[in-house]
Structures are given as structure tokens and as C-alpha cells.
Amino acid sequence: RDAATSYSDLRDGARSPYGIALGRVVEGLLEPDPSTAASVLTDATERLDALGNTMELGWALLDLAQVQAASGMDPADTLRAARDRFTRAEAFGCLTRVDAVERARNAP
């Protein structure tokens, strides 16, 4: 969330489809209401998916999964999608972040 504030210009000034998608990620990260944040991040992930941005989509899916969990939704499908994106991109080092989000979700 702290890092997202430094990118708030993307939220307001983006013009390209990629910039707009990243702006929606920033908007979702800054949204205090988890339910609204989930909706915004869902839109962002759909935009990134349409553009074929695998890595950015993987990170946005992780953000979405965390917000889904915070709003009482089951993030299992979203976490699987993030794992799939990172695996397809052969970004195996990113899978540790997926594991960490899954562990946090399953912690008592």
C-alpha cells in the first residue's frame, strides 16, 4: 500500500491500455474497503490479461487474492491463476511469494 501511493499518478494520468491497467492496480491497492478493492483489482487483472502481461498479471492476482481473503472471499482460484502465470513465464522465484500468501491465508 505504501509503495502504491508513489504510483498514484498512474491512477489519474494514464492514457495507454497498459498504463490504465496499472492505474487500476494502484487504485485497488489504495482502496480501504476490501470489497471495493477486490472489484477494482478484478478489473485490473482482466485488463492485464487482455494485454498479455503475464508478470504484471501474476503480481496483480496476488494482490487480488490478499484482498479477497480480507473481504471473506476464497482466493484459492486466484492464487492458482497467479501460480500458473508465474510458471508460464518461468518466473519460478516468484512462486515463493504465492506460497507465502497461501501460508498466510491458511494460518490459524
mmCIF file of N, CA and C in Angstrom:
data_model
loop_
_atom_site.group_PDB
_atom_site.id
_atom_site.type_symbol
_atom_site.label_atom_id
_atom_site.label_comp_id
_atom_site.label_asym_id
_atom_site.label_seq_id
_atom_site.Cartn_x
_atom_site.Cartn_y
_atom_site.Cartn_z
ATOM 1 N N ARG A 1 0.820 -1.192 0.000
ATOM 2 C CA ARG A 1 0.000 0.000 0.000
ATOM 3 C C ARG A 1 0.862 1.254 0.000
ATOM 4 N N ASP A 2 1.926 1.259 0.816
ATOM 5 C CA ASP A 2 2.815 2.423 0.854
ATOM 6 C C ASP A 2 3.459 2.662 -0.509
ATOM 7 N N ALA A 3 3.923 1.583 -1.136
ATOM 8 C CA ALA A 3 4.548 1.723 -2.452
ATOM 9 C C ALA A 3 3.539 2.215 -3.487
ATOM 10 N N ALA A 4 2.287 1.813 -3.355
ATOM 11 C CA ALA A 4 1.273 2.206 -4.331
ATOM 12 C C ALA A 4 1.046 3.711 -4.345
ATOM 13 N N THR A 5 1.193 4.359 -3.206
ATOM 14 C CA THR A 5 0.964 5.810 -3.175
ATOM 15 C C THR A 5 1.952 6.553 -4.062
ATOM 16 N N SER A 6 3.145 6.011 -4.231
ATOM 17 C CA SER A 6 4.129 6.676 -5.082
ATOM 18 C C SER A 6 3.790 6.532 -6.567
ATOM 19 N N TYR A 7 2.839 5.677 -6.883
ATOM 20 C CA TYR A 7 2.415 5.487 -8.270
ATOM 21 C C TYR A 7 1.016 6.030 -8.529
ATOM 22 N N SER A 8 0.529 6.888 -7.661
ATOM 23 C CA SER A 8 -0.842 7.378 -7.813
ATOM 24 C C SER A 8 -1.041 8.170 -9.099
ATOM 25 N N ASP A 9 0.037 8.678 -9.707
ATOM 26 C CA ASP A 9 -0.104 9.377 -10.981
ATOM 27 C C ASP A 9 -0.617 8.435 -12.073
ATOM 28 N N LEU A 10 -0.335 7.139 -11.967
ATOM 29 C CA LEU A 10 -0.873 6.175 -12.932
ATOM 30 C C LEU A 10 -2.392 6.098 -12.843
ATOM 31 N N ARG A 11 -2.890 6.248 -11.649
ATOM 32 C CA ARG A 11 -4.329 6.155 -11.440
ATOM 33 C C ARG A 11 -5.055 7.290 -12.139
ATOM 34 N N ASP A 12 -4.451 8.469 -12.166
ATOM 35 C CA ASP A 12 -5.139 9.640 -12.684
ATOM 36 C C ASP A 12 -4.691 10.070 -14.081
ATOM 37 N N GLY A 13 -3.452 9.736 -14.468
ATOM 38 C CA GLY A 13 -2.940 10.296 -15.703
ATOM 39 C C GLY A 13 -2.639 9.313 -16.812
ATOM 40 N N ALA A 14 -2.900 8.040 -16.612
ATOM 41 C CA ALA A 14 -2.569 7.046 -17.632
ATOM 42 C C ALA A 14 -3.463 7.194 -18.854
ATOM 43 N N ARG A 15 -2.864 6.953 -20.012
ATOM 44 C CA ARG A 15 -3.625 7.051 -21.260
ATOM 45 C C ARG A 15 -3.593 5.746 -22.059
ATOM 46 N N SER A 16 -2.497 5.002 -21.963
ATOM 47 C CA SER A 16 -2.391 3.754 -22.720
ATOM 48 C C SER A 16 -3.159 2.646 -21.995
ATOM 49 N N PRO A 17 -3.580 1.615 -22.715
ATOM 50 C CA PRO A 17 -4.274 0.498 -22.051
ATOM 51 C C PRO A 17 -3.441 -0.124 -20.928
ATOM 52 N N TYR A 18 -2.135 -0.233 -21.138
ATOM 53 C CA TYR A 18 -1.257 -0.788 -20.112
ATOM 54 C C TYR A 18 -1.197 0.138 -18.892
ATOM 55 N N GLY A 19 -1.033 1.427 -19.134
ATOM 56 C CA GLY A 19 -0.997 2.399 -18.043
ATOM 57 C C GLY A 19 -2.299 2.425 -17.265
ATOM 58 N N ILE A 20 -3.410 2.331 -17.979
ATOM 59 C CA ILE A 20 -4.724 2.323 -17.320
ATOM 60 C C ILE A 20 -4.860 1.077 -16.450
ATOM 61 N N ALA A 21 -4.421 -0.072 -16.965
ATOM 62 C CA ALA A 21 -4.496 -1.313 -16.183
ATOM 63 C C ALA A 21 -3.667 -1.195 -14.912
ATOM 64 N N LEU A 22 -2.448 -0.664 -15.036
ATOM 65 C CA LEU A 22 -1.604 -0.487 -13.844
ATOM 66 C C LEU A 22 -2.207 0.548 -12.900
ATOM 67 N N GLY A 23 -2.836 1.565 -13.455
ATOM 68 C CA GLY A 23 -3.520 2.557 -12.630
ATOM 69 C C GLY A 23 -4.641 1.931 -11.814
ATOM 70 N N ARG A 24 -5.336 0.962 -12.413
ATOM 71 C CA ARG A 24 -6.403 0.261 -11.686
ATOM 72 C C ARG A 24 -5.802 -0.593 -10.553
ATOM 73 N N VAL A 25 -4.620 -1.167 -10.792
ATOM 74 C CA VAL A 25 -3.953 -1.911 -9.711
ATOM 75 C C VAL A 25 -3.666 -0.966 -8.552
ATOM 76 N N VAL A 26 -3.094 0.189 -8.861
ATOM 77 C CA VAL A 26 -2.785 1.178 -7.823
ATOM 78 C C VAL A 26 -4.062 1.588 -7.096
ATOM 79 N N GLU A 27 -5.104 1.857 -7.856
ATOM 80 C CA GLU A 27 -6.384 2.252 -7.249
ATOM 81 C C GLU A 27 -6.896 1.166 -6.307
ATOM 82 N N GLY A 28 -6.796 -0.086 -6.724
ATOM 83 C CA GLY A 28 -7.235 -1.192 -5.877
ATOM 84 C C GLY A 28 -6.410 -1.317 -4.610
ATOM 85 N N LEU A 29 -5.104 -1.114 -4.731
ATOM 86 C CA LEU A 29 -4.238 -1.202 -3.559
ATOM 87 C C LEU A 29 -4.494 -0.073 -2.567
ATOM 88 N N LEU A 30 -4.915 1.068 -3.068
ATOM 89 C CA LEU A 30 -5.163 2.216 -2.192
ATOM 90 C C LEU A 30 -6.583 2.244 -1.626
ATOM 91 N N GLU A 31 -7.461 1.431 -2.171
ATOM 92 C CA GLU A 31 -8.856 1.404 -1.722
ATOM 93 C C GLU A 31 -8.947 0.783 -0.327
ATOM 94 N N PRO A 32 -9.501 1.518 0.648
ATOM 95 C CA PRO A 32 -9.566 0.985 2.014
ATOM 96 C C PRO A 32 -10.618 -0.110 2.218
ATOM 97 N N ASP A 33 -11.657 -0.139 1.398
ATOM 98 C CA ASP A 33 -12.704 -1.146 1.543
ATOM 99 C C ASP A 33 -12.319 -2.400 0.762
ATOM 100 N N PRO A 34 -12.112 -3.537 1.440
ATOM 101 C CA PRO A 34 -11.661 -4.744 0.751
ATOM 102 C C PRO A 34 -12.594 -5.211 -0.372
ATOM 103 N N SER A 35 -13.886 -5.064 -0.193
ATOM 104 C CA SER A 35 -14.828 -5.493 -1.225
ATOM 105 C C SER A 35 -14.686 -4.650 -2.489
ATOM 106 N N THR A 36 -14.589 -3.344 -2.317
ATOM 107 C CA THR A 36 -14.399 -2.451 -3.461
ATOM 108 C C THR A 36 -13.031 -2.676 -4.084
ATOM 109 N N ALA A 37 -12.024 -2.878 -3.248
ATOM 110 C CA ALA A 37 -10.670 -3.146 -3.747
ATOM 111 C C ALA A 37 -10.662 -4.412 -4.596
ATOM 112 N N ALA A 38 -11.393 -5.436 -4.170
ATOM 113 C CA ALA A 38 -11.465 -6.684 -4.939
ATOM 114 C C ALA A 38 -12.077 -6.439 -6.306
ATOM 115 N N SER A 39 -13.102 -5.622 -6.355
ATOM 116 C CA SER A 39 -13.745 -5.302 -7.628
ATOM 117 C C SER A 39 -12.787 -4.555 -8.560
ATOM 118 N N VAL A 40 -12.086 -3.569 -8.019
ATOM 119 C CA VAL A 40 -11.137 -2.783 -8.815
ATOM 120 C C VAL A 40 -9.982 -3.663 -9.293
ATOM 121 N N LEU A 41 -9.457 -4.493 -8.411
ATOM 122 C CA LEU A 41 -8.344 -5.362 -8.792
ATOM 123 C C LEU A 41 -8.783 -6.437 -9.792
ATOM 124 N N THR A 42 -10.017 -6.887 -9.699
ATOM 125 C CA THR A 42 -10.541 -7.820 -10.701
ATOM 126 C C THR A 42 -10.539 -7.159 -12.073
ATOM 127 N N ASP A 43 -10.989 -5.908 -12.128
ATOM 128 C CA ASP A 43 -10.958 -5.166 -13.386
ATOM 129 C C ASP A 43 -9.521 -5.034 -13.896
ATOM 130 N N ALA A 44 -8.600 -4.719 -13.001
ATOM 131 C CA ALA A 44 -7.196 -4.564 -13.386
ATOM 132 C C ALA A 44 -6.631 -5.865 -13.947
ATOM 133 N N THR A 45 -6.931 -6.991 -13.284
ATOM 134 C CA THR A 45 -6.396 -8.270 -13.761
ATOM 135 C C THR A 45 -6.997 -8.641 -15.112
ATOM 136 N N GLU A 46 -8.254 -8.330 -15.327
ATOM 137 C CA GLU A 46 -8.870 -8.598 -16.632
ATOM 138 C C GLU A 46 -8.210 -7.766 -17.724
ATOM 139 N N ARG A 47 -7.909 -6.517 -17.416
ATOM 140 C CA ARG A 47 -7.226 -5.649 -18.387
ATOM 141 C C ARG A 47 -5.821 -6.168 -18.691
ATOM 142 N N LEU A 48 -5.077 -6.546 -17.650
ATOM 143 C CA LEU A 48 -3.724 -7.065 -17.857
ATOM 144 C C LEU A 48 -3.746 -8.382 -18.623
ATOM 145 N N ASP A 49 -4.715 -9.223 -18.333
ATOM 146 C CA ASP A 49 -4.839 -10.493 -19.034
ATOM 147 C C ASP A 49 -5.094 -10.248 -20.523
ATOM 148 N N ALA A 50 -5.958 -9.308 -20.834
ATOM 149 C CA ALA A 50 -6.260 -8.989 -22.236
ATOM 150 C C ALA A 50 -5.028 -8.472 -22.973
ATOM 151 N N LEU A 51 -4.128 -7.832 -22.243
ATOM 152 C CA LEU A 51 -2.911 -7.292 -22.849
ATOM 153 C C LEU A 51 -1.780 -8.315 -22.918
ATOM 154 N N GLY A 52 -1.951 -9.439 -22.240
ATOM 155 C CA GLY A 52 -0.933 -10.477 -22.255
ATOM 156 C C GLY A 52 0.263 -10.193 -21.370
ATOM 157 N N ASN A 53 0.097 -9.374 -20.365
ATOM 158 C CA ASN A 53 1.191 -9.033 -19.450
ATOM 159 C C ASN A 53 1.260 -10.052 -18.321
ATOM 160 N N THR A 54 1.967 -11.125 -18.567
ATOM 161 C CA THR A 54 1.985 -12.246 -17.633
ATOM 162 C C THR A 54 2.547 -11.895 -16.264
ATOM 163 N N MET A 55 3.693 -11.271 -16.203
ATOM 164 C CA MET A 55 4.306 -10.978 -14.911
ATOM 165 C C MET A 55 3.475 -9.989 -14.105
ATOM 166 N N GLU A 56 3.089 -8.894 -14.717
ATOM 167 C CA GLU A 56 2.284 -7.905 -14.004
ATOM 168 C C GLU A 56 0.954 -8.513 -13.575
ATOM 169 N N LEU A 57 0.406 -9.372 -14.435
ATOM 170 C CA LEU A 57 -0.843 -10.049 -14.088
ATOM 171 C C LEU A 57 -0.641 -10.952 -12.879
ATOM 172 N N GLY A 58 0.457 -11.668 -12.833
ATOM 173 C CA GLY A 58 0.733 -12.526 -11.672
ATOM 174 C C GLY A 58 0.774 -11.742 -10.381
ATOM 175 N N TRP A 59 1.477 -10.604 -10.394
ATOM 176 C CA TRP A 59 1.551 -9.771 -9.184
ATOM 177 C C TRP A 59 0.183 -9.205 -8.826
ATOM 178 N N ALA A 60 -0.572 -8.768 -9.820
ATOM 179 C CA ALA A 60 -1.908 -8.223 -9.554
ATOM 180 C C ALA A 60 -2.841 -9.307 -9.006
ATOM 181 N N LEU A 61 -2.692 -10.525 -9.514
ATOM 182 C CA LEU A 61 -3.501 -11.631 -8.978
ATOM 183 C C LEU A 61 -3.169 -11.899 -7.513
ATOM 184 N N LEU A 62 -1.898 -11.789 -7.153
ATOM 185 C CA LEU A 62 -1.535 -11.947 -5.744
ATOM 186 C C LEU A 62 -2.160 -10.860 -4.881
ATOM 187 N N ASP A 63 -2.127 -9.630 -5.386
ATOM 188 C CA ASP A 63 -2.783 -8.530 -4.658
ATOM 189 C C ASP A 63 -4.276 -8.810 -4.516
ATOM 190 N N LEU A 64 -4.892 -9.262 -5.600
ATOM 191 C CA LEU A 64 -6.316 -9.575 -5.574
ATOM 192 C C LEU A 64 -6.611 -10.689 -4.571
ATOM 193 N N ALA A 65 -5.784 -11.719 -4.540
ATOM 194 C CA ALA A 65 -6.001 -12.834 -3.606
ATOM 195 C C ALA A 65 -5.978 -12.352 -2.157
ATOM 196 N N GLN A 66 -5.047 -11.462 -1.850
ATOM 197 C CA GLN A 66 -4.960 -10.948 -0.487
ATOM 198 C C GLN A 66 -6.200 -10.127 -0.128
ATOM 199 N N VAL A 67 -6.680 -9.344 -1.057
ATOM 200 C CA VAL A 67 -7.879 -8.535 -0.812
ATOM 201 C C VAL A 67 -9.108 -9.441 -0.711
ATOM 202 N N GLN A 68 -9.168 -10.457 -1.559
ATOM 203 C CA GLN A 68 -10.288 -11.397 -1.481
ATOM 204 C C GLN A 68 -10.334 -12.045 -0.097
ATOM 205 N N ALA A 69 -9.197 -12.477 0.391
ATOM 206 C CA ALA A 69 -9.149 -13.099 1.718
ATOM 207 C C ALA A 69 -9.597 -12.110 2.788
ATOM 208 N N ALA A 70 -9.177 -10.858 2.669
ATOM 209 C CA ALA A 70 -9.549 -9.834 3.650
ATOM 210 C C ALA A 70 -11.043 -9.535 3.622
ATOM 211 N N SER A 71 -11.673 -9.734 2.469
ATOM 212 C CA SER A 71 -13.107 -9.445 2.369
ATOM 213 C C SER A 71 -13.962 -10.690 2.582
ATOM 214 N N GLY A 72 -13.330 -11.806 2.977
ATOM 215 C CA GLY A 72 -14.079 -13.020 3.284
ATOM 216 C C GLY A 72 -14.313 -13.924 2.086
ATOM 217 N N MET A 73 -13.736 -13.607 0.949
ATOM 218 C CA MET A 73 -13.869 -14.438 -0.240
ATOM 219 C C MET A 73 -12.764 -15.494 -0.249
ATOM 220 N N ASP A 74 -13.007 -16.591 -0.954
ATOM 221 C CA ASP A 74 -11.998 -17.642 -1.079
ATOM 222 C C ASP A 74 -11.057 -17.303 -2.236
ATOM 223 N N PRO A 75 -9.769 -17.070 -1.952
ATOM 224 C CA PRO A 75 -8.827 -16.682 -3.001
ATOM 225 C C PRO A 75 -8.129 -17.858 -3.698
ATOM 226 N N ALA A 76 -8.591 -19.083 -3.460
ATOM 227 C CA ALA A 76 -7.883 -20.259 -3.977
ATOM 228 C C ALA A 76 -7.728 -20.216 -5.496
ATOM 229 N N ASP A 77 -8.783 -19.901 -6.225
ATOM 230 C CA ASP A 77 -8.699 -19.856 -7.688
ATOM 231 C C ASP A 77 -7.747 -18.758 -8.155
ATOM 232 N N THR A 78 -7.771 -17.635 -7.480
ATOM 233 C CA THR A 78 -6.900 -16.517 -7.836
ATOM 234 C C THR A 78 -5.441 -16.881 -7.584
ATOM 235 N N LEU A 79 -5.172 -17.555 -6.484
ATOM 236 C CA LEU A 79 -3.803 -17.993 -6.188
ATOM 237 C C LEU A 79 -3.321 -19.025 -7.209
ATOM 238 N N ARG A 80 -4.218 -19.922 -7.626
ATOM 239 C CA ARG A 80 -3.851 -20.886 -8.670
ATOM 240 C C ARG A 80 -3.523 -20.162 -9.970
ATOM 241 N N ALA A 81 -4.308 -19.142 -10.295
ATOM 242 C CA ALA A 81 -4.057 -18.373 -11.519
ATOM 243 C C ALA A 81 -2.720 -17.648 -11.443
ATOM 244 N N ALA A 82 -2.386 -17.091 -10.290
ATOM 245 C CA ALA A 82 -1.099 -16.409 -10.122
ATOM 246 C C ALA A 82 0.047 -17.412 -10.282
ATOM 247 N N ARG A 83 -0.089 -18.551 -9.656
ATOM 248 C CA ARG A 83 0.939 -19.594 -9.767
ATOM 249 C C ARG A 83 1.111 -20.002 -11.233
ATOM 250 N N ASP A 84 0.010 -20.150 -11.941
ATOM 251 C CA ASP A 84 0.045 -20.523 -13.356
ATOM 252 C C ASP A 84 0.763 -19.457 -14.192
ATOM 253 N N ARG A 85 0.468 -18.195 -13.934
ATOM 254 C CA ARG A 85 1.104 -17.110 -14.700
ATOM 255 C C ARG A 85 2.611 -17.091 -14.479
ATOM 256 N N PHE A 86 3.029 -17.198 -13.241
ATOM 257 C CA PHE A 86 4.457 -17.186 -12.952
ATOM 258 C C PHE A 86 5.149 -18.424 -13.535
ATOM 259 N N THR A 87 4.484 -19.551 -13.476
ATOM 260 C CA THR A 87 5.064 -20.776 -14.029
ATOM 261 C C THR A 87 5.204 -20.661 -15.539
ATOM 262 N N ARG A 88 4.169 -20.152 -16.206
ATOM 263 C CA ARG A 88 4.239 -19.976 -17.657
ATOM 264 C C ARG A 88 5.342 -19.021 -18.064
ATOM 265 N N ALA A 89 5.600 -18.022 -17.238
ATOM 266 C CA ALA A 89 6.651 -17.054 -17.530
ATOM 267 C C ALA A 89 8.025 -17.565 -17.086
ATOM 268 N N GLU A 90 8.040 -18.779 -16.517
ATOM 269 C CA GLU A 90 9.253 -19.366 -15.977
ATOM 270 C C GLU A 90 9.893 -18.473 -14.915
ATOM 271 N N ALA A 91 9.035 -17.778 -14.183
ATOM 272 C CA ALA A 91 9.481 -16.913 -13.086
ATOM 273 C C ALA A 91 9.323 -17.689 -11.785
ATOM 274 N N PHE A 92 10.069 -18.763 -11.692
ATOM 275 C CA PHE A 92 9.904 -19.694 -10.579
ATOM 276 C C PHE A 92 10.221 -19.073 -9.225
ATOM 277 N N GLY A 93 11.090 -18.092 -9.196
ATOM 278 C CA GLY A 93 11.390 -17.405 -7.950
ATOM 279 C C GLY A 93 10.187 -16.684 -7.367
ATOM 280 N N CYS A 94 9.250 -16.284 -8.222
ATOM 281 C CA CYS A 94 8.039 -15.591 -7.765
ATOM 282 C C CYS A 94 7.077 -16.537 -7.058
ATOM 283 N N LEU A 95 7.261 -17.825 -7.265
ATOM 284 C CA LEU A 95 6.352 -18.789 -6.645
ATOM 285 C C LEU A 95 6.469 -18.788 -5.127
ATOM 286 N N THR A 96 7.604 -18.361 -4.598
ATOM 287 C CA THR A 96 7.741 -18.281 -3.146
ATOM 288 C C THR A 96 6.774 -17.257 -2.572
ATOM 289 N N ARG A 97 6.484 -16.209 -3.321
ATOM 290 C CA ARG A 97 5.507 -15.210 -2.867
ATOM 291 C C ARG A 97 4.105 -15.804 -2.857
ATOM 292 N N VAL A 98 3.788 -16.600 -3.876
ATOM 293 C CA VAL A 98 2.489 -17.284 -3.898
ATOM 294 C C VAL A 98 2.389 -18.202 -2.689
ATOM 295 N N ASP A 99 3.450 -18.948 -2.418
ATOM 296 C CA ASP A 99 3.467 -19.836 -1.247
ATOM 297 C C ASP A 99 3.248 -19.057 0.039
ATOM 298 N N ALA A 100 3.884 -17.908 0.150
ATOM 299 C CA ALA A 100 3.754 -17.101 1.361
ATOM 300 C C ALA A 100 2.317 -16.601 1.541
ATOM 301 N N VAL A 101 1.681 -16.182 0.458
ATOM 302 C CA VAL A 101 0.289 -15.734 0.554
ATOM 303 C C VAL A 101 -0.614 -16.898 0.929
ATOM 304 N N GLU A 102 -0.350 -18.062 0.355
ATOM 305 C CA GLU A 102 -1.145 -19.247 0.706
ATOM 306 C C GLU A 102 -0.953 -19.620 2.179
ATOM 307 N N ARG A 103 0.290 -19.563 2.666
ATOM 308 C CA ARG A 103 0.541 -19.877 4.079
ATOM 309 C C ARG A 103 -0.169 -18.878 4.997
ATOM 310 N N ALA A 104 -0.113 -17.614 4.652
ATOM 311 C CA ALA A 104 -0.774 -16.585 5.472
ATOM 312 C C ALA A 104 -2.287 -16.807 5.482
ATOM 313 N N ARG A 105 -2.814 -17.234 4.367
ATOM 314 C CA ARG A 105 -4.252 -17.484 4.263
ATOM 315 C C ARG A 105 -4.660 -18.676 5.122
ATOM 316 N N ASN A 106 -3.795 -19.659 5.214
ATOM 317 C CA ASN A 106 -4.115 -20.882 5.952
ATOM 318 C C ASN A 106 -3.661 -20.846 7.405
ATOM 319 N N ALA A 107 -3.012 -19.771 7.827
ATOM 320 C CA ALA A 107 -2.548 -19.668 9.209
ATOM 321 C C ALA A 107 -3.743 -19.539 10.152
ATOM 322 N N PRO A 108 -3.620 -20.102 11.366
ATOM 323 C CA PRO A 108 -4.739 -20.030 12.318
ATOM 324 C C PRO A 108 -4.989 -18.651 12.840
#
